Short mmCIF file of C-alpha atoms (C1' of nucleotides) and ligand atoms in Angstrom, two decimals:
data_model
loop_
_atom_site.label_atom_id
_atom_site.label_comp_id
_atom_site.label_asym_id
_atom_site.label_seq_id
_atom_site.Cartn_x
_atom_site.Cartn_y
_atom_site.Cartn_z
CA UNK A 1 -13.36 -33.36 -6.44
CA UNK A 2 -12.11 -30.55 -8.51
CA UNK A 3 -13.22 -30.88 -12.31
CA UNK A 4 -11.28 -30.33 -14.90
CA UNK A 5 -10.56 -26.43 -15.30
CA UNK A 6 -9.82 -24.67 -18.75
CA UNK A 7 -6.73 -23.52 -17.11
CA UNK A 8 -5.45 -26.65 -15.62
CA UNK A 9 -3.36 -27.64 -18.72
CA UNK A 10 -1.24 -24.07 -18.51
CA UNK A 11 0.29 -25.41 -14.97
CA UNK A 12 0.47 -28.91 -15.64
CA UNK A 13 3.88 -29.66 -18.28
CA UNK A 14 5.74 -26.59 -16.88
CA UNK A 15 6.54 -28.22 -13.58
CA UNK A 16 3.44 -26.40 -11.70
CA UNK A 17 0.41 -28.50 -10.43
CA UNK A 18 -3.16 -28.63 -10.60
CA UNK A 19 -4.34 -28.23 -6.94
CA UNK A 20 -7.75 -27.88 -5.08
CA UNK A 21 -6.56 -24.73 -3.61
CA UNK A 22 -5.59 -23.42 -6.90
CA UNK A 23 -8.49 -24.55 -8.40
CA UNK A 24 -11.15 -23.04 -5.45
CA UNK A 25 -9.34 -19.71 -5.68
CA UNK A 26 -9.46 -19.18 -9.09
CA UNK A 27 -12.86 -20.67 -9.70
CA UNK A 28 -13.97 -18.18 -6.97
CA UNK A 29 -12.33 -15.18 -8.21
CA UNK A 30 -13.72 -16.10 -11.84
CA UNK A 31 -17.27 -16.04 -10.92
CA UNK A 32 -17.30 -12.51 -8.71
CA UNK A 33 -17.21 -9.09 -9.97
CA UNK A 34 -15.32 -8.45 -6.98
CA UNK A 35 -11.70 -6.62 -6.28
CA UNK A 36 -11.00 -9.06 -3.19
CA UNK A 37 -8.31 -8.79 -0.82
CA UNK A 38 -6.51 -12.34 0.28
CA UNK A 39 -8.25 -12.17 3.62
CA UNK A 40 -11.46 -11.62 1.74
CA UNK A 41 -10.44 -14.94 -0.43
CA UNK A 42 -9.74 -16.73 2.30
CA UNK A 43 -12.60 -16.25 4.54
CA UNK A 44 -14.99 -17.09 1.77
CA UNK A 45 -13.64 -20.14 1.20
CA UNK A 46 -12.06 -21.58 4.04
CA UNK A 47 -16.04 -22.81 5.03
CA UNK A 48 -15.81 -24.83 1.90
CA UNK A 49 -12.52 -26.07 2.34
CA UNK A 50 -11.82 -26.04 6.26
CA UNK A 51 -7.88 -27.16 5.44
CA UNK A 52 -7.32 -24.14 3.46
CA UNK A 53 -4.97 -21.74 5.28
CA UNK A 54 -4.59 -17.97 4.21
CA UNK A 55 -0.45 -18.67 3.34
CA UNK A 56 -2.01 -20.54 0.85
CA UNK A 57 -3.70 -18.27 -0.72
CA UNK A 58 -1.28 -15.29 0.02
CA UNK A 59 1.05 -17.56 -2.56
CA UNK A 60 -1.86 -18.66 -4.63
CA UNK A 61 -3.03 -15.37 -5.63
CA UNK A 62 0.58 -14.50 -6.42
CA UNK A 63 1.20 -17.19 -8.54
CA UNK A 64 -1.84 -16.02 -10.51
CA UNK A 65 -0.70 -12.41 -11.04
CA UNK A 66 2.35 -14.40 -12.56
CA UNK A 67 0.17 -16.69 -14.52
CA UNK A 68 -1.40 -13.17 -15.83
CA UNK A 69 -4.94 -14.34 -15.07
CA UNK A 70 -5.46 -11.76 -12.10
CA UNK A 71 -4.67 -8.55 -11.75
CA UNK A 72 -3.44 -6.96 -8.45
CA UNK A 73 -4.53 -3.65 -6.96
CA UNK A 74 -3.09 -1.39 -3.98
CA UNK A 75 -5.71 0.90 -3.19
CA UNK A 76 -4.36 2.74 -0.62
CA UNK A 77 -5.90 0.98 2.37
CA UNK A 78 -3.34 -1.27 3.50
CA UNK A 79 -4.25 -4.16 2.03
CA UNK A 80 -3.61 -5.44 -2.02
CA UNK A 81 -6.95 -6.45 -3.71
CA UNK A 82 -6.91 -8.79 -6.66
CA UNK A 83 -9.36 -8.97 -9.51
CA UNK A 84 -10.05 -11.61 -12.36
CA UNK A 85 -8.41 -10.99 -15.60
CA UNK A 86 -11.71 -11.71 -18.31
CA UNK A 87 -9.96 -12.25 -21.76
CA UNK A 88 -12.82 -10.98 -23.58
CA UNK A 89 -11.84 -8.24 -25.65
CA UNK A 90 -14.12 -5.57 -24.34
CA UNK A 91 -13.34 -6.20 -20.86
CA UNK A 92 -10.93 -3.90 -19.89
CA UNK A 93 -12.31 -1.07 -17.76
CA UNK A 94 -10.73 1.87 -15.05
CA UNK A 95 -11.74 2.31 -11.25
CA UNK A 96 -13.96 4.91 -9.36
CA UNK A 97 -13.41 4.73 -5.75
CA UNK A 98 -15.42 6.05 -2.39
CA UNK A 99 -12.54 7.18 -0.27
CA UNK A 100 -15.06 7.07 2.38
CA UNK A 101 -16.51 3.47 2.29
CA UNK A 102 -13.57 2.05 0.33
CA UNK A 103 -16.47 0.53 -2.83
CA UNK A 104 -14.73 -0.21 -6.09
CA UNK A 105 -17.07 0.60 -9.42
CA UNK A 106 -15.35 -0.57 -12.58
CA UNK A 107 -16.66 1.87 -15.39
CA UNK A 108 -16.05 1.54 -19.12
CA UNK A 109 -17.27 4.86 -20.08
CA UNK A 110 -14.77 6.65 -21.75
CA UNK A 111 -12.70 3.91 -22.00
CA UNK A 112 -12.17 4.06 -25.85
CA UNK A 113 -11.24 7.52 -25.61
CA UNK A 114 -8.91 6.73 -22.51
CA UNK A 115 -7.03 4.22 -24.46
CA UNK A 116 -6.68 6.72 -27.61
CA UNK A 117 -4.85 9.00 -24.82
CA UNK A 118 -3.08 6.76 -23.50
CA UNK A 119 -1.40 4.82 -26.32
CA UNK A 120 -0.30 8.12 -27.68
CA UNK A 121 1.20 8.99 -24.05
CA UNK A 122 2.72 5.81 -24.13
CA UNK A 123 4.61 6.11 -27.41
CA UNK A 124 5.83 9.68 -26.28
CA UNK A 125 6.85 8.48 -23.12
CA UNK A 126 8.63 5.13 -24.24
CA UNK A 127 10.85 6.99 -26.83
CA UNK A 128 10.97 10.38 -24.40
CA UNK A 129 12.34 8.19 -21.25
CA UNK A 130 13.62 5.32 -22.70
CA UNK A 131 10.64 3.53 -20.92
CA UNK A 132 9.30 -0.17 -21.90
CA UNK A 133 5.93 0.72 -20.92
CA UNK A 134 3.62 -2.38 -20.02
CA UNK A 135 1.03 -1.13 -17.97
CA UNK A 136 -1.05 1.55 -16.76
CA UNK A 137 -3.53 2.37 -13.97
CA UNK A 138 -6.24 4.70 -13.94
CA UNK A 139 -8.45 6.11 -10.76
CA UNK A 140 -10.73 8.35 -9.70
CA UNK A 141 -11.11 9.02 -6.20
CA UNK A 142 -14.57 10.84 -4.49
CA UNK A 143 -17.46 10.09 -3.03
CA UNK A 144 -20.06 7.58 -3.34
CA UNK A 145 -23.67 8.54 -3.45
CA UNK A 146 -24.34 7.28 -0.13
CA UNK A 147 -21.00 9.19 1.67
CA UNK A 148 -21.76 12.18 0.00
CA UNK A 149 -24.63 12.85 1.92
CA UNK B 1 16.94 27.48 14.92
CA UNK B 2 13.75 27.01 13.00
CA UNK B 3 13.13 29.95 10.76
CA UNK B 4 9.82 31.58 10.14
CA UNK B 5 8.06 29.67 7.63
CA UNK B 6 5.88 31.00 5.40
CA UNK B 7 3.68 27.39 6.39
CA UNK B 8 3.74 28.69 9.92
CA UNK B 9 1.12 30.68 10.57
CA UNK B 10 -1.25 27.94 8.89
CA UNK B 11 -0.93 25.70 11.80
CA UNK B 12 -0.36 28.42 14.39
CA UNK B 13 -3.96 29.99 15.49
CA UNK B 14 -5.58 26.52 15.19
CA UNK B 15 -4.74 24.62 18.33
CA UNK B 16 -1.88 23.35 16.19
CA UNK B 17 1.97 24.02 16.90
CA UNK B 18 4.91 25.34 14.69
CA UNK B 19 7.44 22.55 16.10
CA UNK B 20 11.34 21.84 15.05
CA UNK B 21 10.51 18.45 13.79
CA UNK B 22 7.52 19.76 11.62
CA UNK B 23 9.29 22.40 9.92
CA UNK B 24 12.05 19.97 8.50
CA UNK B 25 10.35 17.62 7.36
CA UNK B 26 8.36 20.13 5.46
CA UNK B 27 11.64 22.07 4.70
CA UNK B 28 12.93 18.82 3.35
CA UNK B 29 10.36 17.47 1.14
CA UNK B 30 10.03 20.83 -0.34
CA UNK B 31 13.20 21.08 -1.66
CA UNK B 32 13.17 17.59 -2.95
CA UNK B 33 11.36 15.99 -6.67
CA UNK B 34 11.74 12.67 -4.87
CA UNK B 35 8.77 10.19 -3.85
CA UNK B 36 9.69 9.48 -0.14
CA UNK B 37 8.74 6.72 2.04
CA UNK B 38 8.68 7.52 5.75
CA UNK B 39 11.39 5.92 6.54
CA UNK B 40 13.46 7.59 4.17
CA UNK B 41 12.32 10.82 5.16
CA UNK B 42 13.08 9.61 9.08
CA UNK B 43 17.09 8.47 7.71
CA UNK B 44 17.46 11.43 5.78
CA UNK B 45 16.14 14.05 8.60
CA UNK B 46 17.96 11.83 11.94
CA UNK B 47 21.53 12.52 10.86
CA UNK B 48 20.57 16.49 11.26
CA UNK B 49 17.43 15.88 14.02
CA UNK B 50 19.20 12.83 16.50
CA UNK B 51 16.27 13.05 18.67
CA UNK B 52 13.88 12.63 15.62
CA UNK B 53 11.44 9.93 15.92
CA UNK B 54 10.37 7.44 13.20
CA UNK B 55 6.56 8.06 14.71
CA UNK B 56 6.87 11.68 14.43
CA UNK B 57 7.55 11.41 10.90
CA UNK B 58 4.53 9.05 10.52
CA UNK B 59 2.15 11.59 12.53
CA UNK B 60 3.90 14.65 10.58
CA UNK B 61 3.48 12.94 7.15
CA UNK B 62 0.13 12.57 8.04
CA UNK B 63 -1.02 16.08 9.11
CA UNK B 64 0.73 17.23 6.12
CA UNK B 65 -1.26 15.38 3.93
CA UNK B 66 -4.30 16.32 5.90
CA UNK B 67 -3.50 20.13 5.50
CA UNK B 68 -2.92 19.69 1.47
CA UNK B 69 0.69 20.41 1.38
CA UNK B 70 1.45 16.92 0.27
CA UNK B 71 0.18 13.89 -2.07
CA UNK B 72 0.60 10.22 -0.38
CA UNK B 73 0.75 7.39 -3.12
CA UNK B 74 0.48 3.78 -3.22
CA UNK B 75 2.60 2.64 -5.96
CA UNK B 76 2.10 -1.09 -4.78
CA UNK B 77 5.63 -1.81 -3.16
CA UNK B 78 4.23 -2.02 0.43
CA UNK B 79 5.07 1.42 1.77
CA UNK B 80 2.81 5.09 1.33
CA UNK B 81 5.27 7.92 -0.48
CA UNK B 82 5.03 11.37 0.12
CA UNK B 83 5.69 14.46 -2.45
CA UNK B 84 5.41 18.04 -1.82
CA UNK B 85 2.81 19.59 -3.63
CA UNK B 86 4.28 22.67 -4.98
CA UNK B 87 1.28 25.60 -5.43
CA UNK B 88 3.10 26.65 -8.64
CA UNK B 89 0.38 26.27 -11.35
CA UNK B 90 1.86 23.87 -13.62
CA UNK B 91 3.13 21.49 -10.76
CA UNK B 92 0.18 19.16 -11.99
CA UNK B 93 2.15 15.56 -12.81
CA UNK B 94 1.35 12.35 -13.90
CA UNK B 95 3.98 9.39 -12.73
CA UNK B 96 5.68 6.47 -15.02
CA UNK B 97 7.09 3.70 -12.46
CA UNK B 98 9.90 1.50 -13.05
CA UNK B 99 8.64 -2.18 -11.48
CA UNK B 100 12.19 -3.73 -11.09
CA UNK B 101 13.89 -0.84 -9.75
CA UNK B 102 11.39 1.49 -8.46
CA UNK B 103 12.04 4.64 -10.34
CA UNK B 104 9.62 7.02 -10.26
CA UNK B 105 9.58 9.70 -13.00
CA UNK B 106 7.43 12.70 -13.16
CA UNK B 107 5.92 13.50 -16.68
CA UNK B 108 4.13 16.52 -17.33
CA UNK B 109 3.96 15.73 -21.19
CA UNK B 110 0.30 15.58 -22.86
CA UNK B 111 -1.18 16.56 -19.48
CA UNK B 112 -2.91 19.03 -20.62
CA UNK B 113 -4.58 16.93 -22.52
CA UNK B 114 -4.77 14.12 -20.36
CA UNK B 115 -6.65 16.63 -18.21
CA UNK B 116 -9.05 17.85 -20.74
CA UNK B 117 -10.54 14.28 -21.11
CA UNK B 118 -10.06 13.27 -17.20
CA UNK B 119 -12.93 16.61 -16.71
CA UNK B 120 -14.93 15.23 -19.30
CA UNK B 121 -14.95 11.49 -18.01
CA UNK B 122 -15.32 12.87 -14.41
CA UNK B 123 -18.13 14.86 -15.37
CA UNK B 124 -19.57 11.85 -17.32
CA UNK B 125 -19.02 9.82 -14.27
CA UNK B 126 -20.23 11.86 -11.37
CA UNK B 127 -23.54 11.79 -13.12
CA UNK B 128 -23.84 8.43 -14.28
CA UNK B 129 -22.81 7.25 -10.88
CA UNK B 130 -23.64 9.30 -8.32
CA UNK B 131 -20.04 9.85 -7.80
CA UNK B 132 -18.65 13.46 -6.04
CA UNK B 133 -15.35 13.22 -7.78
CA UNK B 134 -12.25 14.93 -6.19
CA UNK B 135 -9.50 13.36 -7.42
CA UNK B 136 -7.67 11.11 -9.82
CA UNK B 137 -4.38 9.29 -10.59
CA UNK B 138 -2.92 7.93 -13.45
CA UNK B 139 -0.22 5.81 -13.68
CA UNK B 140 2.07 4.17 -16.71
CA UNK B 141 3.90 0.78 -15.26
CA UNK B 142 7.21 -0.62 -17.21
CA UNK B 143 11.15 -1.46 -17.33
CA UNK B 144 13.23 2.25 -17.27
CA UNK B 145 16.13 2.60 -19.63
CA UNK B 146 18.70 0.32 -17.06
CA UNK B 147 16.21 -2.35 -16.16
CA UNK B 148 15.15 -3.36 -19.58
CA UNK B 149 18.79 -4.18 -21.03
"C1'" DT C 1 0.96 -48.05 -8.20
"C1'" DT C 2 4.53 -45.45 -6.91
"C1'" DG C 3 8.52 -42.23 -6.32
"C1'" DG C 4 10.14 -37.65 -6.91
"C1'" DT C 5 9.08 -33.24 -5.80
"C1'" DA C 6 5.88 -29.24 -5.91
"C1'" DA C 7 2.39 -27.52 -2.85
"C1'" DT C 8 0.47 -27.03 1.55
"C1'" DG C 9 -0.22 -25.35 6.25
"C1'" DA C 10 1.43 -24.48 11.08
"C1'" DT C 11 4.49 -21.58 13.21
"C1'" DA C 12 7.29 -17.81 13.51
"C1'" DA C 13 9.40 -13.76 11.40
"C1'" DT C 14 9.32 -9.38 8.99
"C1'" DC C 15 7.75 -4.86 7.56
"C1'" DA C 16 4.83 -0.82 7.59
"C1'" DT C 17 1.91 1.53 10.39
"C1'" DT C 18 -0.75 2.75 14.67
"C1'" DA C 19 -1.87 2.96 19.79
"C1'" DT C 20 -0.39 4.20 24.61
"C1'" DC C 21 1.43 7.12 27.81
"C1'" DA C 22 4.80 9.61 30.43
"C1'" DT C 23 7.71 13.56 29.21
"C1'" DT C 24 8.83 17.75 26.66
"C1'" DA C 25 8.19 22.12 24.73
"C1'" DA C 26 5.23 25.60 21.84
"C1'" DA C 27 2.01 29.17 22.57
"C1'" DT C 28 -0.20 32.19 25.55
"C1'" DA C 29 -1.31 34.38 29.82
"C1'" DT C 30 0.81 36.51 33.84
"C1'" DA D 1 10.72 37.17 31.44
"C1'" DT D 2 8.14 33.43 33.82
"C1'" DA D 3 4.52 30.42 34.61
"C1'" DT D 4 0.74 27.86 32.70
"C1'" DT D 5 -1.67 25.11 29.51
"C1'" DT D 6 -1.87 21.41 26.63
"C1'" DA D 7 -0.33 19.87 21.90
"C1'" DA D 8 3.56 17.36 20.26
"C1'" DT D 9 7.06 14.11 20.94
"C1'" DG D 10 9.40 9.67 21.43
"C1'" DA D 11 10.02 5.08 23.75
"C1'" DT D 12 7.67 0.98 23.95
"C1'" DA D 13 4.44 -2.17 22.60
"C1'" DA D 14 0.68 -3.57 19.55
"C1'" DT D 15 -1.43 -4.37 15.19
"C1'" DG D 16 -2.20 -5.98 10.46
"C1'" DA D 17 -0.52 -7.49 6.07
"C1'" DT D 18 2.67 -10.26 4.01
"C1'" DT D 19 6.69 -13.51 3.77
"C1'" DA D 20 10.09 -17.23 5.36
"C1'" DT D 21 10.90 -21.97 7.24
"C1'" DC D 22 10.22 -26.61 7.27
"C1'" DA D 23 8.05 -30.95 8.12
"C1'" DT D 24 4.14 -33.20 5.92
"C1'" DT D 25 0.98 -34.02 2.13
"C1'" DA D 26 -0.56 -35.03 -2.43
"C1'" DC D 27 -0.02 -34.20 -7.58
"C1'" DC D 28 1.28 -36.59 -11.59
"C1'" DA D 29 4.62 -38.64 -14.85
"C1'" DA D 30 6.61 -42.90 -15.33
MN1 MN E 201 -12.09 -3.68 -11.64
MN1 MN E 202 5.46 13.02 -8.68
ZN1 ZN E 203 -18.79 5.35 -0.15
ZN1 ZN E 204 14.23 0.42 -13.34
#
DNA sequence: TTGGTAATGATAATCATTATCATTAAATAT
DNA sequence: ATATTTAATGATAATGATTATCATTACCAA
């Protein structure tokens, strides 16, 4: 049932397997624009694949953080959300989120100018703290047009 | 034994109540730098408070934040963590987290000018977006100087 | 085709946080 | 100073997200 997937070959030869599971997760995740929560994952396709139980994807999800083809998110609400990792160039991007309503809008603007910043910050930091710095995360928190009214 | 606080009279006079356990848990996260969990907060306060409960703390944490006299972040690890938000001008922080250990380290370096852009993207994005903007984090992720050897 | 073993899923456990409710104790009126 | 009012507290139990266990299933290399 599952076809052939452009990232099947990085789990099979390093003692990982191809699975339906792993393959219905990630295909899912790949095609939304979505920042989904494992419950989220689960629900969607557990009508597709009945046998599919939410451990599953709990460990599925990790596993793909791992991999370094999702990324993972806390929010603040509780629950950890996971997004798809593109590896197009111009894909990375920064969050805007309704503290009201809980949407997620990715927005690039800026993001040139971000990075600028923040690869100077970096370098201070790193030598400053004796940081290896790997990562970042940047947010903005408000209101959405339809909870500010 | 509670002394007058000078955060008294903010809760007093609006069907809220100056109480031991409110006063120090403020008292102690005011004279801390540390990010602290709840529970933390609950260990650190029991020893002194015996009849302290872990709840309290929860519900105190809480109203804190609610009255602006503290910041509650999600750094990802499961649990919220609390700082006192000092009201000196400068106090305005960005955070670099350790992700084997934990460590949290404030950073105040190229704020300024982390700030000047954050106004212009928020501008930028409240129009573009509809957004009401009222707050932002930002966030470096790596290995501190003892978790990288 | 098959055997070794990684992955799965049912069940139960853990951890952070929240809800309930009887009791206690601030604040205010007497 | 004392009584009154009711917000705050804390014990207990509940919830919700995530993780651990373990017997069973199903990849996949041989
Ligand atoms: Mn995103
Ligand atoms: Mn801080
Ligand atoms: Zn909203
Ligand atoms: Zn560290």
């Amino acid at each position: 049932m599952p076809r052939p997937h452009k990232w099947q070959h990085r789990l099979q030869g390093h003692g990982s397997r191809w699975t339906v599971p792993r393959g219905a997760i990630l295909n899912h995740l790949s095609r939304t624009s979505k920042h989904m929560s494992a419950k989220e994952v689960y629900t969607a396709l557990h009508k597709i694949y009945p046998a599919l139980g939410l451990i599953t994807v709990y460990r599925t999800l990790d596993l793909l953080v791992r991999m370094g083809l999702l990324y993972k998110f806390s929010f603040g609400t509780g629950e950890s959300r996971y997004e798809f990792k593109s590896d197009t160039e111009d894909s990375h991007h920064h969050h805007l989120i309704c503290t009201k309503c809980g949407k997620i809008l990715d927005y690039t603007d800026y993001v040139d100018e971000e990075l600028e910043l923040i690869k100077k910050t970096e370098e201070a930091l790193a030598t400053k703290h004796s940081f290896c710095i790997t990562d970042h995360n940047i947010e903005f928190y408000g209101l959405c047009d339809k909870c500010k009214s």
